[in-house]
Tab-separated table of C-alpha atoms in Angstrom:
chain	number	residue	atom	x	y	z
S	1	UNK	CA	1.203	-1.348	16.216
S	2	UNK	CA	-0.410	-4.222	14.664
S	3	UNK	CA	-2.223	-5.249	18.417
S	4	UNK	CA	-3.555	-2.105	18.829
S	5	UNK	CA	-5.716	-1.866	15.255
S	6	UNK	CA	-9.319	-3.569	15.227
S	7	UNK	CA	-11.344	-2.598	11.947
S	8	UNK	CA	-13.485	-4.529	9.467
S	9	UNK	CA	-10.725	-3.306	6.587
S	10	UNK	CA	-7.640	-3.917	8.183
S	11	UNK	CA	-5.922	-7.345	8.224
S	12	UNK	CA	-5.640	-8.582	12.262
S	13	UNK	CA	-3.042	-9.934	14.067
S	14	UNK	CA	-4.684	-12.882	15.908
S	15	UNK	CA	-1.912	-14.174	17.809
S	16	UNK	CA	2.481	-13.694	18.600
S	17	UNK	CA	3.922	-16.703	19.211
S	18	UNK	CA	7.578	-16.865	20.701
S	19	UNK	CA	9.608	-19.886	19.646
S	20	UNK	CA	13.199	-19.855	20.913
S	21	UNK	CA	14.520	-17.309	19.465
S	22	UNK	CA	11.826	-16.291	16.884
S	23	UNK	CA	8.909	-14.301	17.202
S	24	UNK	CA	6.011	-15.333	14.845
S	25	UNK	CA	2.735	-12.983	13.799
S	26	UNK	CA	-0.176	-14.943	13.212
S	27	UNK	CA	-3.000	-12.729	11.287
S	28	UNK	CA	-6.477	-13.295	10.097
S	29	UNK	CA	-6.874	-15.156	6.266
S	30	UNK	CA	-8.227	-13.804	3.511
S	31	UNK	CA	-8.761	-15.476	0.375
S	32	UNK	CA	-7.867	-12.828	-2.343
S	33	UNK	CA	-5.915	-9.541	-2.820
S	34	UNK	CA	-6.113	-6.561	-5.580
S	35	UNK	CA	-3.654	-8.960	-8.338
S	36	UNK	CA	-6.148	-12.060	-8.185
S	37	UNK	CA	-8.390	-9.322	-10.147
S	38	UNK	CA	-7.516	-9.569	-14.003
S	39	UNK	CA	-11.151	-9.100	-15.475
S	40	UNK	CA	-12.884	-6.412	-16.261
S	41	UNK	CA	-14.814	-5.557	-13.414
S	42	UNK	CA	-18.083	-3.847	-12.967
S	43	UNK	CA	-19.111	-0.226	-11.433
S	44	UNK	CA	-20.651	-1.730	-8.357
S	45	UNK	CA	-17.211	-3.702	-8.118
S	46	UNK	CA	-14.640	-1.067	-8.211
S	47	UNK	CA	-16.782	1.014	-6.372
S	48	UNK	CA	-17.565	-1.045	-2.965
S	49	UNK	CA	-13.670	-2.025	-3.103
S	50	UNK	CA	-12.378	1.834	-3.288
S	51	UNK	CA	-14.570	2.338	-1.029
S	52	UNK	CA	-13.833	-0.137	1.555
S	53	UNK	CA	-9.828	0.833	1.153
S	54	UNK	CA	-10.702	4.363	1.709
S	55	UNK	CA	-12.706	3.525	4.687
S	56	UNK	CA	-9.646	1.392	6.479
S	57	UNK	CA	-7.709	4.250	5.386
S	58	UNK	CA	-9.368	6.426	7.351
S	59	UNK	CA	-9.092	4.368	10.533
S	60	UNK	CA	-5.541	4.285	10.045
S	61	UNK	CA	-5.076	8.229	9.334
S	62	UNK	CA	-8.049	8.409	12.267
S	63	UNK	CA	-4.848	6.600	14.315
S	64	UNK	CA	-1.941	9.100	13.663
S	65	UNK	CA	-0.731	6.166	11.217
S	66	UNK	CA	0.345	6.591	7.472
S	67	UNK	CA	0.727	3.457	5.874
S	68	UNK	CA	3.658	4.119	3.175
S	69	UNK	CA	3.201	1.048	0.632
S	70	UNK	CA	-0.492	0.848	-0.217
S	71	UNK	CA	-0.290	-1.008	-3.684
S	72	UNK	CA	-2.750	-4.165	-5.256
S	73	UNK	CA	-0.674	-7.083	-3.474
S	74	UNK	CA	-1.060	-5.590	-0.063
S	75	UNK	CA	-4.840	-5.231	-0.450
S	76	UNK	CA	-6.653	-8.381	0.376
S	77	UNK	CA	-10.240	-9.719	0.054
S	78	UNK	CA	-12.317	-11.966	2.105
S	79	UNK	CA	-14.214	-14.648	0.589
S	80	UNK	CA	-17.587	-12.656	1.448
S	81	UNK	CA	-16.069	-9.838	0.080
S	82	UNK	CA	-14.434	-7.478	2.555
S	83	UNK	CA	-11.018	-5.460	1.845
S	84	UNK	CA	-8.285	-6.150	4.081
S	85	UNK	CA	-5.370	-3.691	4.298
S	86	UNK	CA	-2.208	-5.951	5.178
S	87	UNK	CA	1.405	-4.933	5.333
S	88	UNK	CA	2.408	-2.077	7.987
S	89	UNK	CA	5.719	-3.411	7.770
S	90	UNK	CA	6.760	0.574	6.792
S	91	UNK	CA	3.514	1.668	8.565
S	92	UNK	CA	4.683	4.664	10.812
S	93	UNK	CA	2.979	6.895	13.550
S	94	UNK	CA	2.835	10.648	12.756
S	95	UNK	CA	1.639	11.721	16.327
S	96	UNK	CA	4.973	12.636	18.216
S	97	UNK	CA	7.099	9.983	16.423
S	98	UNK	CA	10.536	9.122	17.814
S	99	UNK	CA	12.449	10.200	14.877
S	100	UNK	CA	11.598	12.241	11.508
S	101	UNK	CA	9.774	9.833	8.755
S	102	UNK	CA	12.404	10.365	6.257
S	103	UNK	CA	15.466	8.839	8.687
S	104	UNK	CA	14.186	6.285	9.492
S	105	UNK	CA	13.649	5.169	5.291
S	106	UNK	CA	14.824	6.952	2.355
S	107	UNK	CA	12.874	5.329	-0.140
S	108	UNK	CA	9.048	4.516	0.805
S	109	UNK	CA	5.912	3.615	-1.373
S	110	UNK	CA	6.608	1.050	-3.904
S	111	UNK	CA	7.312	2.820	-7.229
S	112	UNK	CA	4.715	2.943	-8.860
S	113	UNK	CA	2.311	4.226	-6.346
S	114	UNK	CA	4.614	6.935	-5.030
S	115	UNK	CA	3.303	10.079	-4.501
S	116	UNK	CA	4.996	13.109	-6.575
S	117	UNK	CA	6.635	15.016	-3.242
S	118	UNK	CA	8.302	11.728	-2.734
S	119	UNK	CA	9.568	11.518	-6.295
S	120	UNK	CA	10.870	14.903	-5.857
S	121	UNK	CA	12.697	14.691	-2.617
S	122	UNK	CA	10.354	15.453	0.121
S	123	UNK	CA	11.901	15.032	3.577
S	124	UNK	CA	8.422	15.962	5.294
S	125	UNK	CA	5.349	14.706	4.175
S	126	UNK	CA	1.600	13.396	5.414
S	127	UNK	CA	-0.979	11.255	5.260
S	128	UNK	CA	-1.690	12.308	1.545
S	129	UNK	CA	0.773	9.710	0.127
S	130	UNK	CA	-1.207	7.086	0.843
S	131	UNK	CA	-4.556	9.007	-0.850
S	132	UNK	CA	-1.566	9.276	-3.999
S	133	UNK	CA	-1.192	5.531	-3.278
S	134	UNK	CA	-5.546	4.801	-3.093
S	135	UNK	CA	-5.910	6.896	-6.423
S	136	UNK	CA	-3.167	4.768	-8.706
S	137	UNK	CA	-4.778	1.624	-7.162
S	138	UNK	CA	-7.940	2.802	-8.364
S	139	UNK	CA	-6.488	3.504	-11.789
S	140	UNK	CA	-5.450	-0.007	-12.072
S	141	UNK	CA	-8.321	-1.648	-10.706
S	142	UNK	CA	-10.487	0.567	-13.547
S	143	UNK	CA	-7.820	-0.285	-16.218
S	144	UNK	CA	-6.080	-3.651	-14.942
S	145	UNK	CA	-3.074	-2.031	-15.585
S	146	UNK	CA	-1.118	0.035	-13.646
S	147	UNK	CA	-1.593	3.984	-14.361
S	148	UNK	CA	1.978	5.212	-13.665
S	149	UNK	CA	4.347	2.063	-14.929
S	150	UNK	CA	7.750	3.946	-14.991
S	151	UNK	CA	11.184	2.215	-14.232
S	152	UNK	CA	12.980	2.923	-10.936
S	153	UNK	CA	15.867	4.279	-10.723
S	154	UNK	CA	17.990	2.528	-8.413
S	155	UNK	CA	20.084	3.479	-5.240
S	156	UNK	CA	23.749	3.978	-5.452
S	157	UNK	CA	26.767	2.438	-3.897
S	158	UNK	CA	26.317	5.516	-1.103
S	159	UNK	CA	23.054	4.760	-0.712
S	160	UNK	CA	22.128	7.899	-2.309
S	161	UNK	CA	18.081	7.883	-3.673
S	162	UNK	CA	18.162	9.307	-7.752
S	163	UNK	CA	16.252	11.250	-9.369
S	164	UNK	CA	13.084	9.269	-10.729
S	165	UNK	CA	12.564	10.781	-14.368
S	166	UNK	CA	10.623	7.935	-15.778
S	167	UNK	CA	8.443	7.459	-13.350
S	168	UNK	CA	7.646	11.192	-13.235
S	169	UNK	CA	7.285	11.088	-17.101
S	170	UNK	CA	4.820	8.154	-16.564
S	171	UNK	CA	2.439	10.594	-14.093
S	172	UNK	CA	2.978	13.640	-16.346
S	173	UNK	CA	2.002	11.720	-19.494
S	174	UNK	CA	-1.418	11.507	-18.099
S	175	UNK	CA	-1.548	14.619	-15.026
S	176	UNK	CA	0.259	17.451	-17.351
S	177	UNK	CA	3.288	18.742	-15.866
S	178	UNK	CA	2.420	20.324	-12.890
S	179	UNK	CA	2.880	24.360	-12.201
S	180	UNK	CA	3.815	26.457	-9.526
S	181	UNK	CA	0.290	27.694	-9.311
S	182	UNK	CA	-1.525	24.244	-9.030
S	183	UNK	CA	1.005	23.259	-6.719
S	184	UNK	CA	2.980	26.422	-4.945
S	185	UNK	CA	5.833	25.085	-2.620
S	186	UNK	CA	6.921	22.372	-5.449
S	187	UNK	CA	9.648	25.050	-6.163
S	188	UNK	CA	11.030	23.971	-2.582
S	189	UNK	CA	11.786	20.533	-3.587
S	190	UNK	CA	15.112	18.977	-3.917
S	191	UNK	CA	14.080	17.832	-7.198
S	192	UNK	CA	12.739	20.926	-8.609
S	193	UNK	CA	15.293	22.221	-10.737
S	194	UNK	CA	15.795	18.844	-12.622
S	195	UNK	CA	12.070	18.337	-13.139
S	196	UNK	CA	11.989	21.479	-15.029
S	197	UNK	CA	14.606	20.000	-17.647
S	198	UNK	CA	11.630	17.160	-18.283
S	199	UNK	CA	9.372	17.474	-21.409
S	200	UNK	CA	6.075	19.952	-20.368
S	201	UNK	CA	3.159	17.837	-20.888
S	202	UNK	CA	-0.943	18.544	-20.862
S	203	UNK	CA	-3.162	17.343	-18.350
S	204	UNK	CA	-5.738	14.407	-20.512
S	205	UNK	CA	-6.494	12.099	-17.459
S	206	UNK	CA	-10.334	13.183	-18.712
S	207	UNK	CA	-9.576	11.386	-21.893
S	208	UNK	CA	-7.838	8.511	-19.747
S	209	UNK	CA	-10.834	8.061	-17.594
S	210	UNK	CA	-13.745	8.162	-19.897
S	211	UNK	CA	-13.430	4.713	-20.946
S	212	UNK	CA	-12.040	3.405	-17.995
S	213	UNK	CA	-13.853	4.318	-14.983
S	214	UNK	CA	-17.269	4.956	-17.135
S	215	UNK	CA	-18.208	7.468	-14.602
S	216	UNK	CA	-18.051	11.305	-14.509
S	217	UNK	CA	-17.980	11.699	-11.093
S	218	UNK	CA	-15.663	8.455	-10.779
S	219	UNK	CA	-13.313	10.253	-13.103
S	220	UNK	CA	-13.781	13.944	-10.529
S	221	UNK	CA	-12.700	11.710	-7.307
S	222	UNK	CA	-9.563	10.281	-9.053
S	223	UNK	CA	-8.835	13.727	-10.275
S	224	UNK	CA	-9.073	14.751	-6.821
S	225	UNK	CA	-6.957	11.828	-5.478
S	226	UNK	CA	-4.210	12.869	-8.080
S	227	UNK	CA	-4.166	16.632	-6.831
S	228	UNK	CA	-0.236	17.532	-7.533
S	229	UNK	CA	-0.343	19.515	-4.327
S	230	UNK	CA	-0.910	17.414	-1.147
S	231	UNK	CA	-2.137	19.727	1.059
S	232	UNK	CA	-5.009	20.114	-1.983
S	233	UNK	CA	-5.401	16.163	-2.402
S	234	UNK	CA	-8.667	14.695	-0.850
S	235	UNK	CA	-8.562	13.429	2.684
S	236	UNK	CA	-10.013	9.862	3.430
S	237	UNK	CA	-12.775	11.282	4.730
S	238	UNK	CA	-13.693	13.685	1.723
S	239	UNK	CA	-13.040	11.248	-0.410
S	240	UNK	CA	-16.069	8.754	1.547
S	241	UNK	CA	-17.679	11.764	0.871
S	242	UNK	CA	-17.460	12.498	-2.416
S	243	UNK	CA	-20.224	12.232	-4.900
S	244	UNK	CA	-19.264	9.442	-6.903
S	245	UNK	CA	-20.350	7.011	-3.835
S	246	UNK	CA	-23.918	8.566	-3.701
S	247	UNK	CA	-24.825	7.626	-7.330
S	248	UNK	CA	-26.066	4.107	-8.053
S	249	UNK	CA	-24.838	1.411	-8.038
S	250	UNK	CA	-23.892	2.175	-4.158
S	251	UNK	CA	-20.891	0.704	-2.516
S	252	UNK	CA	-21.549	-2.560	-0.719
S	253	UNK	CA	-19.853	-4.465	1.911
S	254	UNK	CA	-19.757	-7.432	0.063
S	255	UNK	CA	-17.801	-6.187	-3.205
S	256	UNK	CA	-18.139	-9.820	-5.236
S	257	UNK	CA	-22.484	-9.468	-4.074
S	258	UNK	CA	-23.629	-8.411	-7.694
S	259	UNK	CA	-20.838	-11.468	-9.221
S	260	UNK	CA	-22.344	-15.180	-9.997
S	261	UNK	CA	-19.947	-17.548	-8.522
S	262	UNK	CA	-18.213	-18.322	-11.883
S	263	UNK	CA	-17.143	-14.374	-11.969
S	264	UNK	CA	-15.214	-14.236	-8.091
S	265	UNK	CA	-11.737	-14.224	-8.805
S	266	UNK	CA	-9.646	-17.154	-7.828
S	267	UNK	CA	-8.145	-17.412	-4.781
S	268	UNK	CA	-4.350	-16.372	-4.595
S	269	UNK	CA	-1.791	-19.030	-5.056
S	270	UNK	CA	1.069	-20.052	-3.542
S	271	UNK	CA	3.856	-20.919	-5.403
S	272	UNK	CA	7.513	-22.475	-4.012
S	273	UNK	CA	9.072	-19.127	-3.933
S	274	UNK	CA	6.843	-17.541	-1.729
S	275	UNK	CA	6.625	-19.903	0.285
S	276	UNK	CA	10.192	-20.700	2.263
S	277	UNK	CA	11.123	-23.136	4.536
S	278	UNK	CA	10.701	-23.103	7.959
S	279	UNK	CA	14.667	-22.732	8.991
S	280	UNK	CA	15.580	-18.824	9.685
S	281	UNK	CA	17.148	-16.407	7.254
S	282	UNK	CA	19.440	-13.189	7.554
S	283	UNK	CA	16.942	-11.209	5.568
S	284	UNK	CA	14.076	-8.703	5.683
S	285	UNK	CA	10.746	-10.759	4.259
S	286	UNK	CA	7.616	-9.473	4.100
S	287	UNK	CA	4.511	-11.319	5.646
S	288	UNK	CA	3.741	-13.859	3.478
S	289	UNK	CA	0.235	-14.420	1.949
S	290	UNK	CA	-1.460	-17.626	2.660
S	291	UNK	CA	-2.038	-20.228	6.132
S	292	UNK	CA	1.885	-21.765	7.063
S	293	UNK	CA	3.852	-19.573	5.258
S	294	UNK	CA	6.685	-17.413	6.913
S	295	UNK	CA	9.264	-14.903	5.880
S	296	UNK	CA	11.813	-14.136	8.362
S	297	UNK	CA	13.453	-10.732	9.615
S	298	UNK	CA	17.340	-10.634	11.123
S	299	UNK	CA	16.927	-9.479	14.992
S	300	UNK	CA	19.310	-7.681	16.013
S	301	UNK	CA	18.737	-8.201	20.193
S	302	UNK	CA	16.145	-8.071	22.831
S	303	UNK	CA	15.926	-4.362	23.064
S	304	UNK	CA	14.818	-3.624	20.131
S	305	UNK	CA	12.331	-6.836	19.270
S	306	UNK	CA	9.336	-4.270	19.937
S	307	UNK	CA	10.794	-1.911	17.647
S	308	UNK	CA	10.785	-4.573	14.625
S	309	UNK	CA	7.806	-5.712	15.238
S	310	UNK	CA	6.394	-2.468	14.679
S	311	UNK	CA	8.837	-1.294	12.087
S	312	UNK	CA	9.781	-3.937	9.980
S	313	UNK	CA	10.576	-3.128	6.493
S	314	UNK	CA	8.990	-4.796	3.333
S	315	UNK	CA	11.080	-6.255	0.719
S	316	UNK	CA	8.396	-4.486	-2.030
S	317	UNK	CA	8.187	-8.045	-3.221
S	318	UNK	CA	4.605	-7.943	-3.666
S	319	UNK	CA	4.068	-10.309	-0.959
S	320	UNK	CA	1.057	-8.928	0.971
S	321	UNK	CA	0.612	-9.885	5.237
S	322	UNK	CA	-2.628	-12.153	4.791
S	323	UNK	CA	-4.756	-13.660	7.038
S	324	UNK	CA	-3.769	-17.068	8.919
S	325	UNK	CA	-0.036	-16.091	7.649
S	326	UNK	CA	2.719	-16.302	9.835
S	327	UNK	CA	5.680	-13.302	10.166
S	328	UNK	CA	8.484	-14.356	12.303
S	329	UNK	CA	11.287	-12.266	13.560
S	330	UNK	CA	14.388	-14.804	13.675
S	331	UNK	CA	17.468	-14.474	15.735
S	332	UNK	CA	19.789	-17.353	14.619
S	333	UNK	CA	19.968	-20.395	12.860
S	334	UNK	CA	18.294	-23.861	13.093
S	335	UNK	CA	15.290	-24.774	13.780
S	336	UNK	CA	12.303	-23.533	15.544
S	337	UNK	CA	11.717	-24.218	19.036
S	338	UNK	CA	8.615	-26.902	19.360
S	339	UNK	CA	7.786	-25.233	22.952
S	340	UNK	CA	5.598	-22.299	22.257
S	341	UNK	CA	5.140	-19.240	24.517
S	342	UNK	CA	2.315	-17.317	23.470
S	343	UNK	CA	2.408	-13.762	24.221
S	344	UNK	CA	-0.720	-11.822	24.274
């Protein structure tokens, strides 16, 4: 999936290397993502980088592809100031895909940025998670903070996914408790009948915006991102539309261009944890964030080394694919191969 995606916003892959029995993803660097932000940041700011997501959004949805686990650490920034959407390790085609979305995983969309269908047991849903997904990232880019902060509620020893009644308490805190009208076919959901047993709550997202994204129309497009009903939330498109990117200060395609040097967030560091050793590891890693590092997924044979490449699952560590990073799919022990066969 990765080879076949060339946009401005979207992280590349600029090379596959094969080392013995390893595969390793080489992609593009970039020197920030959404977490190196924790200053206030201006209008012009927030608006060129919503913006620019929304716009690599739209070449994704444009592709039949629904990312599943937008969120502020798989969001990166270019020096010059260019968003970079990284991670499609749960990235997933919707046009004629080989199996249903929800059997291949469960659980998608780190917690926080999950969409409310998904909270309530939707087997079949669209592209409008990842809008959910732009419109909390939003939130917390306006607030530094995330919006919806609830706890998860983990899977059980059958693998069974729970009912999430914090994290639905977090969104109805500040959305209201949504209504069969606003929303009609919610009463379909698995989750229905235990939602109802929640506390009812009024819609003051309003209040929540007003000193927060300082913008009326700012505060219309998140209300439109947060529509309960997905077949009523914004599309990528509409949303590039919307008003809010019409009214000065315009969005730019250099977000740090109105920021004096001293005010461009650091670059993103690399600590020892996130940064493993070279040798190969039983485990599902995401792709790690920064030049020479690599995370490592178990193969599981030749025949299905396309597949993983294309459908690798993220460990929701908060370790974003970044540019000049390397992912490698590893098949044993020891270590690497020095002979390189470069593929592509």
């Amino acid at each position: 999936m990765n080879r076949e995606i060339t946009h401005e916003n979207i992280v590349a892959l600029k090379e596959v290397i094969l080392e013995d029995k390893s595969i390793y993803m080489v992609f593009e660097y970039a020197e920030h993502d959404f977490l190196t932000l924790r200053s206030q940041i201006s209008l012009a700011v927030l608006k060129s980088l919503t913006y620019q997501l929304l716009n690599g959004l739209l070449y994704l949805h444009d592709a039949h592809i629904i990312h599943r686990d937008l969120k502020p650490a798989n969001i990166l920034i270019t020096s010059s100031g260019v968003v970079k959407i990284g991670d499609l390790g749960l990235a997933r085609l919707t046009h004629q895909p080989l199996q249903p979305l929800f059997a291949g995983d469960k659980v998608v969309v780190t917690i926080w940025y999950r969409a409310p269908e998904l909270l309530l047991g939707a087997k079949h849903y669209n592209k409008s998670i990842d809008i959910w997904a732009v419109g909390c990232v939003m939130a917390e880019l306006a607030s530094l903070r995330p919006i919806f902060k609830g706890e998860e509620a983990k899977l059980d020893s059958k693998k069974n996914v729970p009912f999430q009644k914090d994290q639905l308490l977090k969104i109805f805190e500040v959305l209201g408790t949504p209504s069969e009208r606003e929303w009609p076919k919610i009463k379909d959901l698995p989750e229905y009948q235990c939602m109802r047993r929640l506390d009812h709550y009024s819609n003051r997202l309003q209040e929540w915006s007003q000193s927060r994204v300082r913008s009326h129309e700012g505060a219309n497009l998140l209300k439109e991102l947060f529509a309960y009903d997905p077949d009523r939330r914004l599309t990528a498109g509409e949303a590039l539309r919307h008003k809010w990117f019409q009214e000065d200060p315009l969005p730019s395609r250099n977000a740090f261009e109105s920021l004096s040097t001293q005010q461009v967030p650091p670059h993103r560091r690399i600590t020892q944890d996130d940064a493993p050793s070279m040798m190969p590891v039983a485990a599902v890693g995401s792709q790690m964030q920064a030049q020479g590092q690599v995370s490592h997924m178990q193969a599981t044979g030749q025949a299905h080394l396309s597949q993983q490449l294309s459908h690798s699952h993220s460990n929701h560590s908060g370790k974003a694919g970044s540019a000049a990073s390397f992912a490698s799919v590893s098949g044993g022990g020891g270590a690497p191969a020095r002979k390189k066969a470069r593929l592509g």
